[in-house]
Short mmCIF file of C-alpha atoms in Angstrom, two decimals:
data_model
loop_
_atom_site.label_atom_id
_atom_site.label_comp_id
_atom_site.label_asym_id
_atom_site.label_seq_id
_atom_site.Cartn_x
_atom_site.Cartn_y
_atom_site.Cartn_z
CA UNK D 166 16.13 -15.85 9.01
CA UNK D 167 15.92 -12.24 10.27
CA UNK D 168 13.35 -11.93 13.13
CA UNK D 169 14.20 -8.44 14.47
CA UNK D 170 14.82 -4.90 13.12
CA UNK D 171 17.69 -2.45 13.75
CA UNK D 172 17.28 0.95 15.54
CA UNK D 173 17.35 2.66 12.08
CA UNK D 174 14.58 0.42 10.84
CA UNK D 175 12.54 0.95 13.95
CA UNK D 176 12.90 4.67 13.39
CA UNK D 177 11.54 4.13 9.88
CA UNK D 178 8.63 2.25 11.48
CA UNK D 179 7.84 5.25 13.59
CA UNK D 180 7.98 7.48 10.50
CA UNK D 181 5.62 5.35 8.65
CA UNK D 182 3.14 4.93 11.60
CA UNK D 183 3.20 8.65 12.19
CA UNK D 184 2.31 9.56 8.64
CA UNK D 185 -0.19 6.78 8.13
CA UNK D 186 -1.98 7.30 11.38
CA UNK D 187 -2.08 11.09 10.77
CA UNK D 188 -3.62 10.59 7.35
CA UNK D 189 -6.38 8.15 8.76
CA UNK D 190 -7.04 10.56 11.66
CA UNK D 191 -7.15 13.65 9.20
CA UNK D 192 -7.84 14.20 5.60
CA UNK D 193 -8.71 10.53 4.90
CA UNK D 194 -10.49 9.41 7.93
CA UNK D 195 -13.47 8.63 5.88
CA UNK D 196 -11.80 5.53 4.40
CA UNK D 197 -10.33 4.08 7.55
CA UNK D 198 -11.36 0.55 8.30
CA UNK D 199 -13.17 -0.02 5.09
CA UNK D 200 -13.21 -3.99 4.61
CA UNK D 201 -14.44 -4.34 1.14
CA UNK D 202 -12.47 -3.60 -2.22
CA UNK D 203 -15.15 -1.48 -3.85
CA UNK D 204 -16.49 0.83 -1.14
CA UNK D 205 -15.64 4.44 -1.86
CA UNK D 206 -13.61 3.48 -4.94
CA UNK D 207 -13.15 7.03 -6.32
CA UNK D 208 -12.13 8.24 -2.81
CA UNK D 209 -9.55 5.54 -2.65
CA UNK D 210 -8.15 6.56 -5.92
CA UNK D 211 -7.51 9.84 -4.46
CA UNK D 212 -5.77 8.07 -1.56
CA UNK D 213 -3.52 6.35 -4.05
CA UNK D 214 -2.40 9.73 -5.35
CA UNK D 215 -1.85 10.94 -1.75
CA UNK D 216 0.44 8.04 -1.25
CA UNK D 217 2.32 8.92 -4.37
CA UNK D 218 2.65 12.55 -3.64
CA UNK D 219 4.53 11.61 -0.45
CA UNK D 220 6.54 8.74 -1.95
CA UNK D 221 4.74 5.92 -0.06
CA UNK D 222 3.10 4.46 -3.09
CA UNK D 223 5.68 1.84 -4.13
CA UNK D 224 8.57 2.26 -1.80
CA UNK D 225 10.40 -0.77 -2.97
CA UNK D 226 10.63 0.61 -6.68
CA UNK D 227 13.70 2.44 -7.78
CA UNK D 228 13.61 6.18 -7.17
CA UNK D 229 13.68 6.86 -10.90
CA UNK D 230 10.29 5.25 -11.17
CA UNK D 231 8.59 6.93 -8.16
CA UNK D 232 9.81 4.67 -5.37
CA UNK D 233 12.29 5.17 -2.49
CA UNK D 234 14.61 2.24 -3.23
CA UNK D 235 13.64 0.85 0.21
CA UNK D 236 15.27 -2.22 1.62
CA UNK D 237 13.32 -5.33 2.07
CA UNK D 238 13.10 -4.74 5.79
CA UNK D 239 11.68 -1.23 5.14
CA UNK D 240 9.16 -2.67 2.81
CA UNK D 241 8.03 -5.21 5.34
CA UNK D 242 7.82 -2.39 7.98
CA UNK D 243 5.66 -0.32 5.82
CA UNK D 244 3.35 -3.11 4.80
CA UNK D 245 2.82 -3.89 8.43
CA UNK D 246 2.21 -0.37 9.68
CA UNK D 247 -0.15 0.21 6.72
CA UNK D 248 -2.40 -2.63 7.95
CA UNK D 249 -1.97 -1.63 11.56
CA UNK D 250 -3.15 1.91 10.81
CA UNK D 251 -6.45 0.54 9.42
CA UNK D 252 -5.86 1.76 6.06
CA UNK D 253 -8.04 0.01 3.48
CA UNK D 254 -6.48 -2.27 0.73
CA UNK D 255 -5.02 -0.66 -2.29
CA UNK D 256 -7.35 -0.29 -5.25
CA UNK D 257 -4.36 -0.53 -7.44
CA UNK D 258 -2.66 -3.43 -5.68
CA UNK D 259 -2.53 -5.33 -9.03
CA UNK D 260 -0.65 -2.42 -10.58
CA UNK D 261 1.75 -1.70 -7.68
CA UNK D 262 2.38 -5.37 -6.57
CA UNK D 263 2.15 -7.34 -9.88
CA UNK D 264 2.06 -5.24 -13.09
CA UNK D 265 4.70 -2.87 -11.96
CA UNK D 266 7.25 -5.34 -10.87
CA UNK D 267 6.63 -7.40 -14.00
CA UNK D 268 7.31 -4.45 -16.23
CA UNK D 269 10.44 -3.61 -14.10
CA UNK D 270 11.64 -7.08 -14.55
CA UNK D 271 10.74 -8.06 -18.08
CA UNK D 272 9.59 -4.88 -19.75
CA UNK D 273 11.52 -2.66 -22.27
CA UNK D 274 12.83 0.69 -21.40
CA UNK D 275 9.99 2.31 -23.39
CA UNK D 276 7.41 0.36 -21.60
CA UNK D 277 8.93 1.39 -18.23
CA UNK D 278 8.72 4.95 -19.17
CA UNK D 279 5.18 4.63 -20.53
CA UNK D 280 3.67 2.76 -17.57
CA UNK D 281 5.58 2.98 -14.34
CA UNK D 282 5.35 6.70 -13.62
CA UNK D 283 1.48 6.68 -13.88
CA UNK D 284 1.21 3.45 -11.87
CA UNK D 285 3.33 4.84 -9.09
CA UNK D 286 1.47 8.12 -9.24
CA UNK D 287 -1.86 6.39 -8.83
CA UNK D 288 -3.05 7.59 -12.27
CA UNK D 289 -3.25 4.19 -13.95
CA UNK D 290 -5.10 1.39 -12.26
CA UNK D 291 -4.46 -2.24 -13.54
CA UNK D 292 -6.30 -5.41 -13.37
CA UNK D 293 -5.48 -9.04 -14.24
CA UNK D 294 -7.04 -11.11 -17.03
CA UNK D 295 -5.91 -14.67 -16.28
CA UNK D 296 -8.66 -16.87 -15.31
CA UNK D 297 -11.45 -18.04 -17.67
CA UNK D 298 -14.75 -19.91 -17.10
CA UNK D 299 -13.01 -23.31 -17.88
CA UNK D 300 -9.45 -22.28 -16.75
CA UNK D 301 -9.56 -20.96 -13.34
CA UNK D 302 -6.92 -22.71 -11.40
CA UNK D 303 -5.43 -24.31 -14.59
CA UNK D 304 -4.11 -21.08 -16.18
CA UNK D 305 -2.38 -23.02 -19.01
CA UNK D 306 -5.83 -23.93 -20.31
CA UNK D 307 -6.68 -20.54 -21.50
CA UNK D 308 -8.68 -20.18 -24.71
CA UNK D 309 -8.73 -16.49 -25.36
CA UNK D 310 -7.00 -15.88 -28.55
CA UNK D 311 -4.74 -13.03 -29.72
CA UNK D 312 -3.41 -12.55 -33.30
CA UNK D 313 -1.19 -9.87 -34.62
CA UNK D 314 -2.56 -8.07 -37.71
CA UNK D 315 -1.53 -4.88 -39.29
CA UNK D 316 0.61 -3.62 -36.31
CA UNK D 317 -2.01 -4.39 -33.68
CA UNK D 318 -2.93 -7.36 -31.42
CA UNK D 319 -6.56 -8.43 -31.87
CA UNK D 320 -8.05 -10.41 -28.93
CA UNK D 321 -11.20 -12.42 -28.70
CA UNK D 322 -12.30 -14.59 -25.71
CA UNK D 323 -13.55 -14.18 -22.07
CA UNK D 324 -11.96 -13.74 -18.67
CA UNK D 325 -13.64 -14.12 -15.28
CA UNK D 326 -12.80 -13.10 -11.73
CA UNK D 327 -11.20 -10.01 -13.02
CA UNK D 328 -11.03 -8.10 -9.77
CA UNK D 329 -11.83 -4.30 -9.99
CA UNK D 330 -11.87 -4.41 -13.73
CA UNK D 331 -14.85 -1.92 -13.56
CA UNK D 332 -12.63 0.76 -12.05
CA UNK D 333 -9.40 -0.13 -13.89
CA UNK D 334 -7.70 1.57 -16.81
CA UNK D 335 -5.64 -1.24 -18.04
CA UNK D 336 -5.73 -5.07 -18.09
CA UNK D 337 -2.86 -7.42 -18.69
CA UNK D 338 -4.10 -10.50 -20.52
CA UNK D 339 -2.67 -14.09 -21.27
CA UNK D 340 -3.94 -14.93 -24.69
CA UNK D 341 -3.19 -17.99 -26.94
CA UNK D 342 -1.34 -16.56 -29.96
CA UNK D 343 -0.18 -19.76 -31.68
CA UNK D 344 -2.93 -21.69 -33.33
CA UNK D 345 -3.00 -25.38 -32.30
CA UNK D 346 -0.89 -25.08 -29.18
CA UNK D 347 -1.96 -26.58 -25.83
CA UNK D 348 -0.93 -25.87 -22.29
CA UNK D 349 1.73 -23.40 -21.51
CA UNK D 350 3.12 -23.19 -25.11
CA UNK D 351 1.93 -20.60 -27.49
CA UNK D 352 0.78 -18.00 -24.89
CA UNK D 353 1.53 -14.16 -25.10
CA UNK D 354 1.40 -11.43 -22.28
CA UNK D 355 -0.43 -8.34 -23.56
CA UNK D 356 -1.26 -4.98 -21.85
CA UNK D 357 -4.62 -3.56 -23.02
CA UNK D 358 -6.52 -0.43 -22.44
CA UNK D 359 -9.93 -1.19 -21.00
CA UNK D 360 -11.82 1.89 -22.26
CA UNK D 361 -12.41 0.58 -25.84
CA UNK D 362 -15.46 -0.76 -27.79
CA UNK D 363 -14.16 -4.25 -27.93
CA UNK D 364 -14.06 -4.73 -24.18
CA UNK D 365 -17.30 -5.41 -22.14
CA UNK D 366 -17.29 -5.71 -18.30
CA UNK D 367 -20.04 -7.30 -16.37
CA UNK D 368 -20.08 -7.23 -12.53
CA UNK D 369 -20.57 -10.43 -10.42
CA UNK D 370 -22.30 -10.02 -7.21
CA UNK D 371 -20.76 -11.86 -4.24
CA UNK D 372 -22.30 -13.32 -1.20
CA UNK D 373 -21.14 -10.53 1.00
CA UNK D 374 -22.94 -7.96 -1.19
CA UNK D 375 -19.82 -6.63 -2.75
CA UNK D 376 -19.14 -6.73 -6.46
CA UNK D 377 -15.34 -6.80 -6.63
CA UNK D 378 -15.23 -9.51 -9.43
CA UNK D 379 -16.11 -9.26 -13.05
CA UNK D 380 -16.64 -11.11 -16.27
CA UNK D 381 -14.61 -9.53 -19.03
CA UNK D 382 -15.51 -10.09 -22.80
CA UNK D 383 -13.07 -9.37 -25.74
CA UNK D 384 -14.50 -8.94 -29.09
CA UNK D 385 -11.86 -7.93 -31.60
CA UNK D 386 -10.34 -5.88 -28.76
CA UNK D 387 -7.01 -4.30 -29.72
CA UNK D 388 -3.68 -3.04 -28.30
CA UNK D 389 -0.54 -1.80 -30.04
CA UNK D 390 2.01 -4.37 -31.30
CA UNK D 391 4.62 -3.34 -28.63
CA UNK D 392 2.04 -3.78 -25.78
CA UNK D 393 3.25 -7.39 -25.07
CA UNK D 394 5.76 -8.03 -22.47
CA UNK D 395 8.58 -10.27 -23.58
CA UNK D 396 8.14 -11.95 -26.99
CA UNK D 397 5.30 -13.75 -28.66
CA UNK D 398 4.90 -17.25 -27.10
CA UNK D 399 6.68 -16.24 -23.76
CA UNK D 400 3.44 -15.52 -21.92
CA UNK D 401 3.75 -18.54 -19.58
CA UNK D 402 7.23 -17.51 -18.56
CA UNK D 403 6.03 -13.82 -17.95
CA UNK D 404 2.96 -15.05 -16.07
CA UNK D 405 4.98 -17.39 -13.81
CA UNK D 406 7.33 -14.45 -13.03
CA UNK D 407 4.37 -12.28 -12.11
CA UNK D 408 2.75 -14.82 -9.90
CA UNK D 409 5.97 -15.12 -7.99
CA UNK D 410 5.57 -11.50 -6.83
CA UNK D 411 2.39 -12.54 -4.92
CA UNK D 412 4.51 -14.27 -2.42
CA UNK D 413 6.53 -11.05 -1.69
CA UNK D 414 6.45 -8.32 0.94
CA UNK D 415 2.83 -7.86 0.89
CA UNK D 416 2.42 -11.11 2.73
CA UNK D 417 3.52 -9.37 6.05
CA UNK D 418 1.07 -6.61 5.61
CA UNK D 419 -1.56 -9.21 4.79
CA UNK D 420 -0.74 -10.97 8.18
CA UNK D 421 -1.16 -7.63 9.98
CA UNK D 422 -4.61 -7.33 8.55
CA UNK D 423 -5.26 -10.80 9.94
CA UNK D 424 -4.02 -9.64 13.28
CA UNK D 425 -6.50 -6.87 13.31
CA UNK D 426 -9.42 -9.38 12.43
CA UNK D 427 -8.27 -11.84 15.21
CA UNK D 428 -8.00 -8.96 17.71
CA UNK D 429 -11.57 -7.98 16.83
CA UNK D 430 -12.90 -11.49 17.33
CA UNK D 431 -10.95 -11.74 20.69
CA UNK D 432 -12.64 -8.43 21.87
CA UNK D 433 -16.02 -9.57 20.80
CA UNK D 434 -15.52 -12.89 22.66
CA UNK D 435 -14.59 -11.01 25.80
CA UNK D 436 -17.50 -8.64 25.43
CA UNK D 437 -20.36 -11.24 24.87
CA UNK D 438 -18.83 -13.81 27.32
CA UNK D 439 -18.23 -16.47 24.66
CA UNK D 440 -14.55 -16.35 25.87
CA UNK D 441 -15.62 -18.33 28.85
CA UNK D 442 -16.40 -21.32 26.63
CA UNK D 443 -13.28 -23.59 26.82
CA UNK D 444 -13.70 -24.67 23.07
CA UNK D 445 -13.79 -21.11 21.93
CA UNK D 446 -10.77 -20.25 23.99
CA UNK D 447 -8.99 -23.23 22.55
CA UNK D 448 -9.78 -22.11 18.88
CA UNK D 449 -8.74 -18.53 19.73
CA UNK D 450 -5.33 -19.93 20.91
CA UNK D 451 -5.01 -22.17 17.77
CA UNK D 452 -5.66 -19.03 15.74
CA UNK D 453 -3.00 -17.08 17.54
CA UNK D 454 -0.45 -19.87 17.16
CA UNK D 455 -1.23 -20.19 13.38
CA UNK D 456 -0.85 -16.43 12.80
CA UNK D 457 2.63 -16.48 14.48
CA UNK D 458 3.73 -19.51 12.35
CA UNK D 459 2.65 -17.73 9.24
CA UNK D 460 4.73 -14.76 10.23
CA UNK D 461 7.88 -16.92 10.77
CA UNK D 462 7.22 -18.74 7.55
CA UNK D 463 6.88 -15.40 5.54
CA UNK D 464 10.11 -14.09 7.17
CA UNK D 465 11.94 -17.33 6.10
CA UNK D 466 10.42 -17.00 2.66
CA UNK D 467 11.60 -13.43 2.31
CA UNK D 468 15.08 -14.23 3.61
CA UNK D 469 15.62 -16.53 0.78
CA UNK D 470 18.28 -14.90 -1.35
CA UNK D 471 18.08 -17.29 -4.27
CA UNK D 472 15.00 -15.94 -6.07
CA UNK D 473 15.51 -18.18 -9.01
CA UNK D 474 13.98 -21.03 -7.00
CA UNK D 475 10.63 -21.18 -5.29
CA UNK D 476 11.17 -22.85 -1.80
CA UNK D 477 8.89 -24.90 0.22
CA UNK D 478 7.76 -21.87 2.32
CA UNK D 479 6.56 -20.18 -0.83
CA UNK D 480 4.90 -23.17 -2.09
CA UNK D 481 3.00 -23.85 1.11
CA UNK D 482 2.14 -20.25 2.03
CA UNK D 483 -1.07 -19.83 0.01
CA UNK D 484 -2.76 -23.09 1.32
CA UNK D 485 -1.69 -22.20 4.83
CA UNK D 486 -3.08 -18.63 5.02
CA UNK D 487 -6.20 -19.47 3.07
CA UNK D 488 -7.16 -22.43 5.27
CA UNK D 489 -6.27 -20.51 8.43
CA UNK D 490 -8.40 -17.51 7.42
CA UNK D 491 -11.43 -19.65 6.29
CA UNK D 492 -11.33 -21.30 9.83
CA UNK D 493 -10.99 -17.68 11.38
CA UNK D 494 -14.14 -16.58 9.49
CA UNK D 495 -16.02 -19.62 10.88
CA UNK D 496 -14.58 -18.82 14.43
CA UNK D 497 -15.86 -15.19 14.03
CA UNK D 498 -19.47 -16.34 13.40
CA UNK D 499 -19.39 -18.78 16.40
CA UNK D 500 -18.13 -16.07 18.61
CA UNK D 501 -20.83 -13.52 17.41
CA UNK D 502 -23.78 -16.05 17.55
CA UNK D 503 -27.04 -15.11 15.99
CA UNK D 504 -26.40 -11.36 16.03
CA UNK D 505 -23.74 -11.88 13.40
CA UNK D 506 -26.38 -13.55 10.95
CA UNK D 507 -28.44 -10.49 10.41
CA UNK D 508 -27.96 -6.85 9.24
CA UNK D 509 -30.15 -3.74 9.34
CA UNK D 510 -28.65 -2.36 6.30
CA UNK D 511 -31.08 -2.58 3.26
CA UNK D 512 -28.19 -2.87 0.91
CA UNK D 513 -26.86 -6.12 2.26
CA UNK D 514 -23.81 -4.55 3.85
CA UNK D 515 -22.18 -6.30 6.66
CA UNK D 516 -19.89 -5.39 9.52
CA UNK D 517 -16.38 -6.48 9.64
CA UNK D 518 -16.69 -10.03 11.17
CA UNK D 519 -19.67 -11.22 9.25
CA UNK D 520 -17.97 -9.80 6.15
CA UNK D 521 -14.82 -11.69 7.13
CA UNK D 522 -16.84 -15.04 7.30
CA UNK D 523 -18.55 -14.46 3.95
CA UNK D 524 -15.44 -13.40 2.04
CA UNK D 525 -13.01 -15.99 3.48
CA UNK D 526 -15.17 -18.71 1.79
CA UNK D 527 -13.36 -17.65 -1.37
CA UNK D 528 -9.83 -17.63 0.09
CA UNK D 529 -9.35 -21.43 -0.57
CA UNK D 530 -10.57 -20.98 -4.14
CA UNK D 531 -9.07 -17.85 -5.72
CA UNK D 532 -5.39 -17.66 -6.56
CA UNK D 533 -5.32 -21.46 -7.03
CA UNK D 534 -7.63 -23.68 -5.04
CA UNK D 535 -6.44 -25.71 -2.06
CA UNK D 536 -6.43 -28.91 -4.48
CA UNK D 537 -4.24 -27.11 -6.91
CA UNK D 538 -1.88 -25.85 -4.14
CA UNK D 539 -1.52 -29.59 -3.09
CA UNK D 540 -0.57 -30.62 -6.59
CA UNK D 541 2.11 -27.83 -6.68
CA UNK D 542 3.51 -28.86 -3.36
CA UNK D 543 3.47 -32.52 -4.44
CA UNK D 544 5.07 -32.08 -7.82
CA UNK D 545 7.43 -29.04 -7.25
CA UNK D 546 8.46 -29.48 -3.65
CA UNK D 547 8.22 -33.18 -3.02
CA UNK D 548 9.21 -34.31 -6.60
CA UNK D 549 6.28 -36.63 -6.90
CA UNK D 550 4.95 -37.84 -10.27
CA UNK D 551 3.09 -35.21 -12.20
CA UNK D 552 -0.65 -35.48 -12.36
CA UNK D 553 -1.94 -36.64 -15.77
CA UNK D 554 -3.09 -33.58 -17.91
CA UNK D 555 -4.51 -33.08 -21.31
CA UNK D 556 -1.83 -30.71 -22.54
CA UNK D 557 0.84 -33.29 -23.26
#
């Protein structure tokens, strides 16, 4: 496991930090520190294009598709410095971190030419159409249907929790394309343009006042015959390949964001005197230890050279960080006290730490609930008997 970086890599870190901090102090200072995913969305699309113009948008991609061909260590460094500089989350993170790598890995040459340059350039924003009202954590139970007819895929059904669909251009959709199939069989992975009469998007208001999530309805929505990734019926394989990218380099950037949140909590505790409470100090120390453990686990996970297997670190990472951050949100409110429970903003907008508490309630739910994560760990890592399901 690699814990340190070479001089050349540290020089690269300095280059990243200089550019990012310069942008956040200059032309894009108005978006620094934004903690929600929808605030100033159009301005952040401009930021996506600024990243692309300076070849920082997707540095791990091959140079022919807009990347830098950066090494794994360089990708880790950039992700860390991105978060350290207070740059807000990518509004096209689905395109950069999931759709793009999936197309690179499984797509045809024509699909790569069609989609990758515009994703890298910040001109095409993707969202994800996986979860459904009765198939959230159980992805294999999707009921949205797709059929091939007259050279087009026709899709009918509903997706939910489609993050940022209302500002996206394309959506990748898992649809059941073989009548009578159950579970992972008979699924197809489609890429669909959102701006069409057959797709309706309805926003979902969250408890923190943001509206990142959406319901997405498909009524005879269409896409071209060659818009599928892989072959008909291979949707499960493609989806599993895509989800593997979620355990990638971005985990280190995510942890740097956690570092910023924990530092803000520590500063608040010192400022209001709650740091004098031995129980608060103990919880702060526990949070610090947990963050360091996550970093070492992520480095071990990224050091795994056999990417054909998902190791224990990858299987346990989601439940680890989600539980840790949910606890961090609770700690933030205990440090703030009553002042953290009110806001003067009439639009129900919150400062960073109250927003952390409200948003982190979802961390143990989205992307696979903690309960589902325990099933994955038991079955895939420990080899325990499979939980009975209705798809066999």
